[in-house]
């Protein structure tokens, strides 16, 4: 997974899981089948040491290109 590789390259983490939740959104008004609804579950002592907003900013910066082209919605779960 391209997104997983990018995050692992830029962010110190112990574990990452990317869940495609697009099927749950098929009936939504603005659903686009070529864009994904993703859940990022990340275990990272580094990100957990930061304020939540700062941690999310780092992740969003890393995947900003994918967000513009491939991702419609993203839920970030820090563990």
Tab-separated table of C-alpha atoms in Angstrom:
chain	number	residue	atom	x	y	z
A	1	UNK	CA	0.000	0.000	0.000
A	2	UNK	CA	1.441	3.315	-1.147
A	3	UNK	CA	-0.046	5.289	1.743
A	4	UNK	CA	1.335	2.877	4.337
A	5	UNK	CA	4.824	3.042	2.810
A	6	UNK	CA	4.812	6.845	2.805
A	7	UNK	CA	3.731	7.047	6.431
A	8	UNK	CA	6.272	4.422	7.567
A	9	UNK	CA	9.028	6.306	5.748
A	10	UNK	CA	8.247	9.673	7.373
A	11	UNK	CA	6.788	8.856	10.812
A	12	UNK	CA	8.258	6.771	13.618
A	13	UNK	CA	5.607	4.210	14.520
A	14	UNK	CA	5.234	0.761	15.976
A	15	UNK	CA	2.185	-0.416	14.046
A	16	UNK	CA	-0.125	0.771	11.287
A	17	UNK	CA	-3.390	-0.590	9.942
A	18	UNK	CA	-5.313	0.966	7.065
A	19	UNK	CA	-8.980	0.021	6.790
A	20	UNK	CA	-10.985	0.730	3.635
A	21	UNK	CA	-14.396	1.825	4.887
A	22	UNK	CA	-15.704	2.954	1.484
A	23	UNK	CA	-18.503	0.364	1.310
A	24	UNK	CA	-20.195	1.908	4.341
A	25	UNK	CA	-20.541	5.188	2.448
A	26	UNK	CA	-21.886	4.023	-0.922
A	27	UNK	CA	-25.328	5.548	-0.365
A	28	UNK	CA	-24.012	8.970	0.647
A	29	UNK	CA	-24.883	11.860	-1.622
A	30	UNK	CA	-21.319	12.766	-2.607
A	31	UNK	CA	-19.900	9.225	-2.791
A	32	UNK	CA	-17.252	8.790	-5.479
A	33	UNK	CA	-16.293	5.211	-6.303
A	34	UNK	CA	-12.780	6.240	-7.334
A	35	UNK	CA	-12.049	7.849	-3.937
A	36	UNK	CA	-11.667	5.995	-0.663
A	37	UNK	CA	-12.997	6.408	2.863
A	38	UNK	CA	-10.126	5.223	5.038
A	39	UNK	CA	-9.475	4.609	8.704
A	40	UNK	CA	-5.850	4.874	9.844
A	41	UNK	CA	-5.114	3.000	13.045
A	42	UNK	CA	-1.631	3.914	14.171
A	43	UNK	CA	0.309	2.882	17.235
A	44	UNK	CA	3.106	5.398	17.633
A	45	UNK	CA	4.802	6.508	20.813
A	46	UNK	CA	6.165	9.466	18.864
A	47	UNK	CA	2.750	10.695	17.658
A	48	UNK	CA	1.209	10.034	21.062
A	49	UNK	CA	3.852	12.284	22.641
A	50	UNK	CA	2.515	15.200	20.570
A	51	UNK	CA	-0.715	17.143	20.834
A	52	UNK	CA	-3.366	15.338	18.810
A	53	UNK	CA	-3.740	18.196	16.328
A	54	UNK	CA	0.026	18.296	15.714
A	55	UNK	CA	0.120	14.530	15.161
A	56	UNK	CA	-2.735	14.730	12.668
A	57	UNK	CA	-1.059	17.640	10.843
A	58	UNK	CA	2.067	15.531	10.391
A	59	UNK	CA	0.060	12.630	8.965
A	60	UNK	CA	-1.953	14.886	6.662
A	61	UNK	CA	1.224	16.503	5.339
A	62	UNK	CA	2.711	13.094	4.532
A	63	UNK	CA	-0.334	11.937	2.531
A	64	UNK	CA	-1.549	15.264	1.137
A	65	UNK	CA	-1.097	14.136	-2.494
A	66	UNK	CA	-3.132	10.980	-1.937
A	67	UNK	CA	-5.808	12.994	-0.176
A	68	UNK	CA	-6.257	15.184	-3.231
A	69	UNK	CA	-6.382	12.282	-5.683
A	70	UNK	CA	-7.473	9.078	-3.942
A	71	UNK	CA	-8.971	9.791	-0.516
A	72	UNK	CA	-12.388	11.337	0.118
A	73	UNK	CA	-12.492	10.883	3.887
A	74	UNK	CA	-9.985	9.909	6.543
A	75	UNK	CA	-10.419	8.914	10.169
A	76	UNK	CA	-7.252	8.836	12.263
A	77	UNK	CA	-7.130	6.630	15.344
A	78	UNK	CA	-4.001	6.975	17.447
A	79	UNK	CA	-3.353	4.136	19.867
